[in-house]
XYZ file of C-alpha atoms in Angstrom:
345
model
C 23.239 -2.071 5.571
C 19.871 -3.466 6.787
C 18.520 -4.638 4.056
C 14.696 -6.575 3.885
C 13.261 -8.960 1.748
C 9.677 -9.497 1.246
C 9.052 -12.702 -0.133
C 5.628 -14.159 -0.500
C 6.055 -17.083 -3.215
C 8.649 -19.720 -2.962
C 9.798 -18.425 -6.326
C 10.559 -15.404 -4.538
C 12.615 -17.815 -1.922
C 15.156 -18.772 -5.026
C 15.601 -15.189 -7.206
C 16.534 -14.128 -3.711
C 18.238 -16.771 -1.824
C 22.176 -16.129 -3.297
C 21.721 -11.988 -2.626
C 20.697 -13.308 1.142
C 23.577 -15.040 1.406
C 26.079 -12.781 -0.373
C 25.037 -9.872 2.086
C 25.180 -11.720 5.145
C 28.451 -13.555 4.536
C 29.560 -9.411 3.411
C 28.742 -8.537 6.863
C 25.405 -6.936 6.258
C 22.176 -7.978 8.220
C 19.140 -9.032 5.827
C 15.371 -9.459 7.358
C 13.218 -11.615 5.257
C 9.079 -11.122 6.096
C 7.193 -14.126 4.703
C 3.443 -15.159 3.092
C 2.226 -19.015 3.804
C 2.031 -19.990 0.035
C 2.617 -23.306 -0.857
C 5.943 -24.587 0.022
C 7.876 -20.936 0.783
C 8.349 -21.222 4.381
C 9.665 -25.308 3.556
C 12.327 -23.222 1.263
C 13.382 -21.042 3.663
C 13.451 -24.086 6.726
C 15.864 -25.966 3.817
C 17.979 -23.182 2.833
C 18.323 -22.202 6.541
C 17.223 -18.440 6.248
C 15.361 -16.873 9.195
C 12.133 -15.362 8.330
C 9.072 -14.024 10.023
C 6.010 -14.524 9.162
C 3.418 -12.065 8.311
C 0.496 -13.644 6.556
C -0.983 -16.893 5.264
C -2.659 -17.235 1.301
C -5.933 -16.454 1.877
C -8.301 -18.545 -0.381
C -11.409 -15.870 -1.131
C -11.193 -12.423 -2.799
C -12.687 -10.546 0.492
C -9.693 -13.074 2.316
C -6.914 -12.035 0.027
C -8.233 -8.256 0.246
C -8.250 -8.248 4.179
C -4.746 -10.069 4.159
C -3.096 -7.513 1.823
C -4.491 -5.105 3.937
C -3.458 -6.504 7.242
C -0.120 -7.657 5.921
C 0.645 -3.907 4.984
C 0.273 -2.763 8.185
C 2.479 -5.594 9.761
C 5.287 -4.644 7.015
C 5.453 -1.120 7.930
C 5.537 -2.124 11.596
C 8.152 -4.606 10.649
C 10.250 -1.826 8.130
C 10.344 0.471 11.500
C 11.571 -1.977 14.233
C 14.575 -3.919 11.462
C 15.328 0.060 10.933
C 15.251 -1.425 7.233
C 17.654 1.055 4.940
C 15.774 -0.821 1.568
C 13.027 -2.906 0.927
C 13.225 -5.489 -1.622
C 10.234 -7.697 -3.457
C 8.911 -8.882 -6.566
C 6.061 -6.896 -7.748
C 4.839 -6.740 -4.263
C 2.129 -3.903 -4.039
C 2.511 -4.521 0.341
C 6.459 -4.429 -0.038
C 6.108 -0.659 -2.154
C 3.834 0.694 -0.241
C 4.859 -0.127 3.243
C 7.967 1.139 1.776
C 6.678 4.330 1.033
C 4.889 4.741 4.105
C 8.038 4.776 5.715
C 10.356 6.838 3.587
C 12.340 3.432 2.952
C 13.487 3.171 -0.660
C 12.565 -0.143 -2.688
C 13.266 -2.497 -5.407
C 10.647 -4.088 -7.275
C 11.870 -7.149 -9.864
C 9.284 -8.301 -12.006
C 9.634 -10.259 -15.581
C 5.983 -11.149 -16.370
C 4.114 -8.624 -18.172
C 0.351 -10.368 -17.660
C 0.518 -10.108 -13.869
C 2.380 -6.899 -13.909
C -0.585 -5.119 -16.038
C -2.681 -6.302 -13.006
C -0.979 -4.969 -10.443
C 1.056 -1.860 -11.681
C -1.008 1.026 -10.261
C -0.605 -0.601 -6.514
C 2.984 -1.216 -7.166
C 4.928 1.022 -9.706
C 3.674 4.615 -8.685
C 5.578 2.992 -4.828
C 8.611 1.773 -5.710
C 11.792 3.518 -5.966
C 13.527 1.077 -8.678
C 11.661 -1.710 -10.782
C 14.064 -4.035 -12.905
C 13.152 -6.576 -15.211
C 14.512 -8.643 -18.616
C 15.639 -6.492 -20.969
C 13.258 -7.446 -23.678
C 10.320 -6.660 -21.371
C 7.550 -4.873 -22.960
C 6.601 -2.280 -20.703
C 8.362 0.927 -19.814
C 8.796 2.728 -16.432
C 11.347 5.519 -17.629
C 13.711 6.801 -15.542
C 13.032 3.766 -12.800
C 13.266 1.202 -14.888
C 16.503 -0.808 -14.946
C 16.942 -3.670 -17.679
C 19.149 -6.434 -17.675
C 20.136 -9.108 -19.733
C 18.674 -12.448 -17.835
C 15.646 -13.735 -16.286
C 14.796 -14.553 -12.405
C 15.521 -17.785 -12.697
C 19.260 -16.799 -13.710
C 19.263 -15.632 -10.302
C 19.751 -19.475 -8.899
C 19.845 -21.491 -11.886
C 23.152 -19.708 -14.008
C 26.212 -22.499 -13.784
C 27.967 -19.596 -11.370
C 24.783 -20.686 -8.941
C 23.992 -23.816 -9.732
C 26.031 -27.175 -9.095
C 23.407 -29.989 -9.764
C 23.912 -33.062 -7.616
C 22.546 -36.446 -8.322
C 22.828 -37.426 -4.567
C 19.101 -36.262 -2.689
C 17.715 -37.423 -5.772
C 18.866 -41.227 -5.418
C 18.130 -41.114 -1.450
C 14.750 -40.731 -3.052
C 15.067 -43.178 -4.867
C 15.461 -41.889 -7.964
C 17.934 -42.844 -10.741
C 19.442 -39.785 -12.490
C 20.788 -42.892 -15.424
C 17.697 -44.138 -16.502
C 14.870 -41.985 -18.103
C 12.283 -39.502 -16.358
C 10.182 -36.845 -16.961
C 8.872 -34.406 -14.939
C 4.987 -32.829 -15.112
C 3.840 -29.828 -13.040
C 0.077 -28.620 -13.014
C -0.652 -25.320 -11.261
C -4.096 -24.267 -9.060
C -4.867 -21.388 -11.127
C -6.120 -19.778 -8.014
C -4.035 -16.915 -7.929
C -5.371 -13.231 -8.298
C -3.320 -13.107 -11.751
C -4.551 -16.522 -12.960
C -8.092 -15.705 -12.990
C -9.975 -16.921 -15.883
C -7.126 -18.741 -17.445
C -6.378 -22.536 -17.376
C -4.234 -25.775 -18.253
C -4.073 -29.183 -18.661
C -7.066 -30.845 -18.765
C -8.096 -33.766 -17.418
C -8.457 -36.201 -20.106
C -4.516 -34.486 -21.106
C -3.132 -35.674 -17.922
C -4.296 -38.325 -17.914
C -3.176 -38.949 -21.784
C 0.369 -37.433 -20.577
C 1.005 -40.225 -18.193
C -0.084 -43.165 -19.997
C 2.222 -41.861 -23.020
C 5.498 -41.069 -20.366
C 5.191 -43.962 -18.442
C 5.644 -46.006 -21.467
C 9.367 -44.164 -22.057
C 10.523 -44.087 -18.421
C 9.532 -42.740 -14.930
C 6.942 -39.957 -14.446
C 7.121 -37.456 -11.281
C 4.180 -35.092 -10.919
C 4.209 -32.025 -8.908
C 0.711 -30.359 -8.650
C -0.590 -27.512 -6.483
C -4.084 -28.781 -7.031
C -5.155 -32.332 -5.445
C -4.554 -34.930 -7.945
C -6.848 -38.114 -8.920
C -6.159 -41.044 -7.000
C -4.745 -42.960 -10.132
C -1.968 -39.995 -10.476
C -0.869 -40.768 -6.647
C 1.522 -43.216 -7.533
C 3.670 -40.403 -9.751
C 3.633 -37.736 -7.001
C 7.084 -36.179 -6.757
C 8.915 -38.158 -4.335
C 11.591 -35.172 -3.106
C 11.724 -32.499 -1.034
C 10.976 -29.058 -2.274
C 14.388 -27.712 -1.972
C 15.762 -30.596 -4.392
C 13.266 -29.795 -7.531
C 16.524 -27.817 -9.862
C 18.531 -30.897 -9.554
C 15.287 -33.284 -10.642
C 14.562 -30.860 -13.705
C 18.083 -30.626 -14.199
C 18.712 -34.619 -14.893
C 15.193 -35.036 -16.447
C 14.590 -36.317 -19.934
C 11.606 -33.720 -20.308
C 9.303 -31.549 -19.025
C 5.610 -30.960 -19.315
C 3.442 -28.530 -18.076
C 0.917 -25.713 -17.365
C 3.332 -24.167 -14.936
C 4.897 -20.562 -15.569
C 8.061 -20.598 -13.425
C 9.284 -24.429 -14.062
C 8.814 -24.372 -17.855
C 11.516 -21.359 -17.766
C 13.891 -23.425 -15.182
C 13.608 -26.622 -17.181
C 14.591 -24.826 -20.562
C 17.337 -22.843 -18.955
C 18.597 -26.277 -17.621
C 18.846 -27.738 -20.873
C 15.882 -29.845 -20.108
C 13.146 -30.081 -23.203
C 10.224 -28.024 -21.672
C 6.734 -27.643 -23.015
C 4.312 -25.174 -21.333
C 0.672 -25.484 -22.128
C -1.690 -22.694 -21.140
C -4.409 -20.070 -21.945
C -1.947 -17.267 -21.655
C 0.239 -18.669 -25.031
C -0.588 -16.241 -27.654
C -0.260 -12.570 -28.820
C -0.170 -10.992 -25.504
C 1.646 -13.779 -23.619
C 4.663 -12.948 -21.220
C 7.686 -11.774 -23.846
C 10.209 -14.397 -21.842
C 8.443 -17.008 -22.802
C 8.685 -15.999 -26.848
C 12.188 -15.430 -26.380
C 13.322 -18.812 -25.012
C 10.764 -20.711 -27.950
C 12.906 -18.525 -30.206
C 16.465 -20.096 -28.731
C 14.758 -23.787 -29.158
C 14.501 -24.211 -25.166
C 10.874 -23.822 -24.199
C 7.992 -25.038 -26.722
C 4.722 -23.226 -25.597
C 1.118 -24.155 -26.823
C -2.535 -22.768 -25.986
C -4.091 -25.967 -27.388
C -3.084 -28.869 -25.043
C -3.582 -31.683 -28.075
C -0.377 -29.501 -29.709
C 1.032 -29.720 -26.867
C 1.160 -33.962 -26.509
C 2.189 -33.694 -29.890
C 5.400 -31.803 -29.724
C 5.394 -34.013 -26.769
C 5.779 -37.363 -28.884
C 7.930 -35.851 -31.012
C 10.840 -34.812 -28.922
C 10.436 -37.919 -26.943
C 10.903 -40.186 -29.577
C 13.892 -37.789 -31.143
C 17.384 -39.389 -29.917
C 18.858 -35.965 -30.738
C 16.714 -34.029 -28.603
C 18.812 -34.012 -25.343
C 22.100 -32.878 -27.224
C 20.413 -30.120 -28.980
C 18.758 -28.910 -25.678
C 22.149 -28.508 -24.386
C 24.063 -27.123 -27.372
C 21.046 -23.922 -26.943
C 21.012 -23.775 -23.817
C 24.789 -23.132 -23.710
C 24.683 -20.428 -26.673
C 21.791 -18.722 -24.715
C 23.830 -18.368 -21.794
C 27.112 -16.783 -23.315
C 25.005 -13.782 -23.399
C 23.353 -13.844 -19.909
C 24.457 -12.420 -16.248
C 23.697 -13.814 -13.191
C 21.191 -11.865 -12.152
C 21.842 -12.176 -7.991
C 25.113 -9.569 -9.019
C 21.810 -7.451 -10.300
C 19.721 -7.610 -7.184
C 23.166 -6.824 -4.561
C 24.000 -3.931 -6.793
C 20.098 -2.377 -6.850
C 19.601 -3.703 -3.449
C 22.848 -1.553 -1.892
C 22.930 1.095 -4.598
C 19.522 2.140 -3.013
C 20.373 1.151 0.472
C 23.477 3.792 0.279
């Protein structure tokens, strides 16, 4: 089978990078068409995966609106010459269409209901298959295949994931003495639009608290203050699982990490403007197993903070959940190489 990945975040590079794999070493040929967005080309370089790319984030509305538009037409081009027998993507509106355009069949993965909301009339109405959690909130009928895991079970389930201590002490950092990890997002994407995070003033508060109780790494999309350079995250992209992995805690406004540090058995806090009634359904879930502790107001936030921190029985819990919660989860790569051939065939 020929089958194509459209990946244009470098979460996109993980929930896919096993399935890439998988097919090739099954004899298959795979064609992955890329988007400049933060690190996701870096991912691919690590991981070895060829890729071609098609477009680069643009950093206006009328930008993004003329890249979606141009990128389309390079993905259909792209579809005809790989002779692609499926198109796979998550929630990619270019990836359905082009896909559609072509008489290819596609698989759309998606597992957060805000962003989905925004884009489902470009995407759903295009794709041949959509799969997401099983707890989910939305319904596509008859397309819609639920499963019992989340994206990040895709790289991060122990059938995936091996951590390994080593990159992280060539970067000098020690996996035996305490660290915590922070991550603050842009909130420049199309889907983040009139939401936010951590302040300032929080941050700032965050770091003089954690640097008082061990090492503090900070990864930020956004340019940081010239007093937070000195906790910039040391490591290469490709070596973040293995940092969240042996951390003592994470903070942040980030989506994605939160999820991977709780699933790790790491104690994650997520502070945001999306926490509340209409927030992604994931993200209630894991609060409800004890792994991820979310909060709109950021002061609740440093709170819980303090409180797990200075908790000697906070690691050991994290663990003991985090191992219940996964009894009952699959690796979700089996989930993308059964959609991904099923609608190849």
């Amino acid at each position: 089978m020929n089958v194509h990945f459209e990946v244009g975040h470098p979460a996109h590079v993980h929930l896919f990078k096993h399935a890439i794999w998988d097919l090739e070493a099954a004899g298959h040929q795979t064609l992955v068409t890329a988007r400049e967005k933060e690190v996701t080309t870096d991912l691919l370089d690590a991981y070895d995966i060829d890729y071609r790319v098609l477009s680069r984030q643009a950093d206006s509305t009328p930008g993004l609106i003329l890249e979606w538009a141009l990128r389309e037409l390079k993905l259909v081009r792209a579809i005809r010459e790989f002779d692609s027998d499926v198109v796979v993507s998550h929630l990619s509106p270019v990836a359905a269409q082009a896909a559609r355009l072509t008489g290819t069949p596609s698989v759309t993965f998606t597992d957060d209901e805000v962003e989905t909301q925004t884009l489902e009339r470009l995407t759903v109405p295009f794709t041949s298959r959509i799969c997401t959690p099983a707890n989910f909130e939305m319904d596509f009928g008859r397309k819609h295949r639920r499963y019992d895991g989340y994206h990040e079970l895709a790289y991060l389930h122990p059938d995936r994931f091996d951590p390994d201590p080593e990159p992280l002490s060539e970067h000098g950092i020690a996996v035996d003495e305490p660290y915590y990890v922070l991550r603050f997002v842009s909130w420049e994407a199309h889907h983040d639009v009139g939401n936010s995070g951590f302040s300032r003033e929080a941050k700032r508060e965050l770091v003089e608290y954690l640097s008082g109780h061990g090492e503090v790494y900070i990864t930020s999309e956004s340019e940081l203050p010239e007093a937070f350079e000195a906790y910039r995250l040391p490591v290469p992209p490709e070596t973040i699982h293995d940092l969240l992995y042996y951390a003592d805690g994470y903070v942040g406004d980030s989506q994605t990490m939160a999820m991977e540090a709780g699933l790790l058995g790491t104690p994650s806090i997520r502070s945001n403007s999306f926490v509340g009634d209409d927030d992604v359904s994931m993200f209630g879930e894991l609060e409800e197993h004890g792994l991820v502790f979310n909060f709109r107001e950021e002061g609740d936030a440093i709170a819980k903070l303090k409180e797990l921190v200075e908790d000697p029985e906070t690691a050991a819990r994290w663990e003991g959940r985090r191992e219940r919660l996964l009894e009952a989860r699959v690796d979700v790569t089996d989930i993308v190489l059964e959609e991904a051939l099923g609608a190849a065939a």
